[in-house]
């Protein structure tokens, strides 16, 4: 038996395991190539393809929230720079005018939901609010905002399994959105902890909103993405109001300009070590503008269309050029690029 075992051991081929150094090197090279692939576009608005991510035009790098940016360019390529440059944070609330019944219905539902949400959280858009009111507002807001991406990603995942078809990259972006919203909540929890009553309100809100959004997405994904696009527009308005209160002397939250940002936020948005809570709010507002842009774009695409935010998994043969990288414009620009039902431009190859 011993000799038989010895012969079998010699006859079984053993795969060679590459060294950790070589694996990491190959990973970095693949990420660099993918980052270049995403940016390759023949439009003069975006310049030419750079050999090094550090040499790329700022407008090419700063249009995505942390999760999307790290996925698109690779963690190694954006490790030593802030997620957003100062000029990318100069965002003003914008509105995409409805152009169809679906759009008008989604906007109506957002306005109706916001009225109820404002009453629950005690929010008053034209008044200066206390820090306690602001924390209740933004924390409850983020518990709701983290639901749509997860629900949509889950349903698309199940649809892909059920139909035995590819998803063309939507799931990744939707889950990244949900994770980004959850990180907003985790950041604010570093500032203030929630009490039992607040937790109960979150539980009730999640039960109601999760089920309503899930059923709605099963009926009309386009309407749901338009709804989220308009909802994120309202989030941009909310954080703009918060920034106005921070910059108003004598308010409860004016001290946020001097309070150091939590370490969690500094690491996530790659902020300066001396960043303040005001800098965190600026980054959160930029994330919300990005979510609005993403969901308005998804609403204008066919549900089986390729995801322009993830060209690496959108095509049938793996990595390929995206249909359009106009999506990678700075978030301070208009949130939507494609009008409803408009075909995407053909890729420049």
XYZ file of C-alpha atoms in Angstrom:
349
model
C 0.000 0.000 0.000
C 2.834 2.348 0.819
C 4.470 1.806 -2.567
C 1.114 2.271 -4.360
C 0.499 5.551 -2.548
C 4.000 6.700 -3.458
C 3.474 5.908 -7.171
C 0.080 7.711 -7.168
C 1.596 10.765 -5.526
C 4.215 11.020 -8.264
C 1.646 10.487 -11.029
C -0.735 13.293 -9.951
C 0.218 16.592 -11.627
C 0.671 19.471 -9.204
C -0.112 22.989 -10.422
C 2.643 25.536 -9.997
C 1.615 28.324 -7.628
C 2.928 31.746 -8.707
C 4.580 33.915 -6.114
C 2.557 36.564 -4.288
C 4.790 39.278 -5.759
C 4.111 38.123 -9.314
C 0.355 37.864 -8.657
C 0.208 41.403 -7.295
C 2.296 42.709 -10.173
C 0.023 41.076 -12.750
C -3.055 42.387 -10.900
C -1.719 45.955 -10.975
C -0.919 45.678 -14.686
C -4.411 44.390 -15.456
C -6.002 47.180 -13.445
C -3.851 49.775 -15.213
C -4.829 48.389 -18.621
C -8.485 48.417 -17.636
C -8.261 52.004 -16.415
C -6.771 52.993 -19.757
C -9.481 51.038 -21.591
C -12.200 52.928 -19.766
C -10.665 56.272 -20.673
C -9.905 55.494 -24.295
C -12.133 57.818 -26.273
C -11.514 59.802 -29.442
C -13.343 62.887 -28.274
C -11.185 65.984 -27.885
C -13.153 66.842 -24.745
C -11.302 64.140 -22.855
C -7.864 64.359 -24.397
C -5.774 61.391 -25.449
C -5.047 58.149 -23.731
C -2.470 58.540 -20.977
C 0.179 55.948 -20.184
C -0.034 56.731 -16.491
C -3.212 57.418 -14.479
C -1.435 60.373 -12.832
C -1.109 62.039 -16.232
C -4.799 61.760 -17.051
C -6.990 64.816 -17.286
C -8.803 65.617 -14.026
C -12.173 65.463 -15.745
C -11.479 61.844 -16.608
C -10.818 60.753 -13.046
C -13.229 62.537 -10.752
C -16.731 61.728 -11.923
C -17.352 58.623 -9.826
C -18.039 57.941 -6.163
C -15.402 55.916 -4.237
C -16.758 52.439 -4.993
C -17.217 53.078 -8.713
C -13.882 54.853 -9.067
C -11.928 52.069 -7.415
C -13.713 49.477 -9.566
C -13.123 51.408 -12.792
C -9.478 52.329 -12.317
C -8.280 49.760 -9.822
C -7.472 50.333 -6.177
C -3.752 50.621 -6.878
C -4.270 53.413 -9.415
C -6.222 55.739 -7.109
C -4.618 54.839 -3.811
C -2.590 58.031 -3.340
C -5.034 60.691 -4.455
C -8.355 62.037 -3.138
C -11.491 60.584 -4.663
C -12.689 64.101 -5.512
C -10.626 67.137 -6.438
C -11.770 70.484 -4.955
C -13.261 71.626 -8.256
C -15.416 68.478 -8.429
C -17.128 69.374 -5.178
C -18.561 72.651 -6.481
C -22.020 71.214 -7.092
C -25.331 73.033 -7.251
C -28.737 71.313 -7.100
C -30.020 70.535 -10.579
C -33.211 69.039 -11.898
C -33.930 66.822 -14.867
C -37.217 67.919 -16.371
C -39.689 65.026 -16.854
C -40.304 64.133 -20.484
C -42.792 61.285 -20.287
C -45.605 59.973 -18.144
C -43.145 57.639 -16.433
C -40.940 60.584 -15.516
C -43.837 62.650 -14.215
C -45.147 59.747 -12.144
C -41.703 59.114 -10.638
C -41.315 62.801 -9.798
C -44.791 62.879 -8.240
C -43.931 59.907 -6.036
C -40.676 61.543 -4.945
C -42.431 64.771 -4.013
C -45.114 62.850 -2.123
C -42.556 60.696 -0.318
C -40.425 63.696 0.553
C -43.355 65.461 2.201
C -43.926 62.456 4.459
C -40.210 62.028 5.094
C -39.820 65.708 6.036
C -42.579 65.431 8.621
C -41.088 62.282 10.155
C -37.597 63.762 10.482
C -38.704 67.295 11.366
C -36.931 68.773 8.362
C -37.625 72.387 7.336
C -35.909 73.368 4.109
C -35.996 77.132 4.679
C -34.923 77.196 8.313
C -31.669 76.757 10.210
C -31.767 73.427 12.026
C -30.026 72.153 15.137
C -27.313 69.500 15.042
C -29.711 66.948 16.552
C -32.254 67.616 13.787
C -29.575 67.356 11.116
C -28.245 64.065 12.443
C -31.725 62.572 12.564
C -32.345 63.776 9.017
C -29.170 62.520 7.349
C -29.011 59.245 9.247
C -32.596 58.344 8.389
C -32.018 59.524 4.817
C -29.078 57.158 4.365
C -30.949 54.167 5.799
C -33.529 54.680 3.039
C -31.063 55.573 0.269
C -29.139 52.334 0.742
C -32.157 50.188 -0.150
C -32.778 50.775 -3.914
C -29.319 49.729 -5.110
C -29.384 46.526 -3.107
C -32.946 45.636 -4.155
C -32.297 46.368 -7.834
C -29.010 44.463 -7.779
C -30.650 41.493 -6.054
C -33.556 41.346 -8.514
C -31.264 41.641 -11.526
C -29.077 38.914 -10.056
C -32.074 36.604 -9.672
C -33.308 37.506 -13.167
C -29.914 36.589 -14.623
C -29.992 33.226 -12.836
C -33.599 32.565 -13.812
C -33.209 33.414 -17.497
C -29.673 32.031 -17.854
C -28.563 35.348 -19.358
C -25.812 37.846 -18.626
C -26.537 41.020 -16.703
C -24.100 43.217 -18.701
C -22.593 44.787 -15.617
C -25.562 46.448 -13.920
C -25.375 44.392 -10.725
C -21.898 45.642 -9.831
C -22.799 49.308 -10.140
C -26.050 48.909 -8.220
C -24.366 47.092 -5.337
C -21.597 49.715 -5.291
C -24.301 52.361 -4.928
C -25.855 50.537 -1.973
C -22.453 50.140 -0.321
C -21.660 53.819 -0.875
C -24.890 54.865 0.817
C -24.171 52.494 3.704
C -20.758 54.097 4.156
C -22.487 57.475 4.453
C -24.495 56.056 7.336
C -21.457 54.478 8.985
C -19.675 57.836 8.786
C -22.512 59.733 10.456
C -22.728 57.056 13.161
C -19.156 57.994 14.052
C -20.538 61.420 14.988
C -23.697 60.422 16.830
C -25.207 57.105 17.890
C -28.884 56.299 17.340
C -31.345 55.714 20.174
C -33.949 52.934 20.518
C -36.792 55.014 19.063
C -34.753 55.956 16.005
C -33.772 52.337 15.435
C -37.420 51.306 15.602
C -38.317 54.002 13.023
C -35.548 52.709 10.750
C -36.840 49.151 11.081
C -40.397 50.180 10.176
C -39.223 52.355 7.294
C -37.055 49.579 5.903
C -39.860 47.008 6.039
C -42.239 49.309 4.180
C -39.847 50.808 1.637
C -38.016 47.578 0.829
C -41.175 45.718 -0.085
C -42.778 48.589 -1.991
C -39.611 49.224 -3.998
C -39.077 45.529 -4.700
C -42.612 45.067 -6.052
C -42.333 48.301 -8.050
C -39.002 47.259 -9.575
C -40.473 43.938 -10.659
C -43.206 45.848 -12.516
C -41.218 48.762 -13.983
C -37.420 49.016 -13.464
C -37.222 52.160 -15.611
C -39.699 54.003 -13.400
C -37.829 52.933 -10.287
C -34.492 54.165 -11.604
C -36.103 57.470 -12.562
C -37.582 57.639 -9.068
C -34.141 57.119 -7.513
C -32.639 59.697 -9.871
C -35.117 62.316 -8.670
C -34.742 61.141 -5.070
C -30.989 61.720 -5.239
C -31.623 65.203 -6.628
C -33.479 65.890 -3.388
C -30.544 64.486 -1.411
C -28.246 66.974 -3.162
C -30.600 69.769 -2.084
C -30.591 68.489 1.493
C -26.797 68.409 1.757
C -26.569 71.823 0.101
C -28.863 73.122 2.857
C -26.633 71.459 5.467
C -23.548 73.118 3.986
C -25.325 76.472 4.107
C -26.013 75.962 7.828
C -22.389 74.941 8.408
C -21.197 78.147 6.739
C -23.616 80.300 8.751
C -21.927 81.672 11.853
C -23.589 80.879 15.148
C -25.496 77.776 14.049
C -25.277 74.425 15.826
C -23.400 72.843 12.940
C -21.042 75.760 12.229
C -18.513 73.925 14.414
C -18.336 71.163 11.798
C -15.851 73.318 9.903
C -13.379 72.839 12.777
C -14.180 69.275 13.884
C -11.861 66.683 12.368
C -13.453 64.125 10.063
C -13.753 60.546 11.383
C -10.898 58.255 10.414
C -13.412 56.070 8.573
C -14.334 58.965 6.267
C -10.715 60.016 5.728
C -9.820 56.504 4.590
C -12.927 55.969 2.465
C -12.800 59.255 0.513
C -9.011 59.501 0.858
C -9.309 62.938 2.403
C -6.464 64.982 3.821
C -5.488 64.081 7.409
C -6.722 67.509 8.507
C -10.111 67.205 6.771
C -13.157 68.470 8.667
C -16.752 67.288 8.875
C -17.588 69.949 6.292
C -15.259 68.201 3.841
C -17.119 64.954 4.513
C -20.464 66.592 3.715
C -19.023 67.916 0.449
C -17.925 64.403 -0.534
C -21.283 62.905 0.436
C -23.103 65.485 -1.684
C -20.868 64.632 -4.655
C -21.715 60.943 -4.168
C -25.436 61.736 -4.230
C -25.028 63.708 -7.456
C -23.269 60.687 -8.949
C -26.125 58.386 -7.874
C -28.648 60.708 -9.498
C -26.643 60.676 -12.719
C -26.297 56.883 -12.702
C -29.976 56.169 -12.079
C -31.244 58.711 -14.611
C -28.936 57.042 -17.134
C -30.149 53.545 -16.232
C -33.738 54.699 -16.624
C -32.961 55.777 -20.186
C -31.428 52.404 -21.109
C -33.118 49.154 -21.993
C -33.051 46.709 -19.100
C -30.820 44.414 -21.165
C -28.586 47.235 -22.355
C -24.882 47.406 -21.576
C -23.873 49.273 -18.453
C -21.704 52.220 -19.580
C -20.221 52.482 -16.085
C -18.739 48.973 -16.151
C -17.324 48.252 -19.613
C -15.225 45.429 -18.184
C -18.271 43.200 -17.671
C -20.761 44.667 -20.131
C -19.588 42.961 -23.307
C -19.868 39.358 -24.450
C -16.089 38.863 -24.616
C -14.867 40.363 -21.352
C -12.998 43.658 -21.477
C -14.062 45.938 -24.273
C -14.389 49.629 -25.040
C -17.438 51.212 -23.412
C -20.319 52.489 -25.567
C -19.530 55.955 -24.298
C -17.266 57.432 -21.643
C -19.151 60.702 -21.653
C -20.541 59.207 -18.451
C -17.179 59.887 -16.795
C -17.621 63.644 -16.738
C -17.304 65.591 -13.471
C -20.302 65.259 -11.185
C -20.652 69.045 -11.038
C -22.013 68.878 -14.594
C -25.592 68.007 -15.450
C -26.522 64.692 -13.859
C -28.001 63.169 -17.010
C -26.368 62.670 -20.362
C -28.892 60.658 -22.326
C -32.513 61.761 -22.845
C -35.216 59.145 -22.260
C -35.267 56.290 -24.773
C -32.371 57.802 -26.735
C -29.995 55.219 -28.230
C -26.447 55.207 -26.906
C -23.771 56.417 -29.325
C -21.783 53.718 -31.066
C -18.369 52.946 -29.549
C -15.296 54.521 -31.118
C -13.006 51.620 -31.949
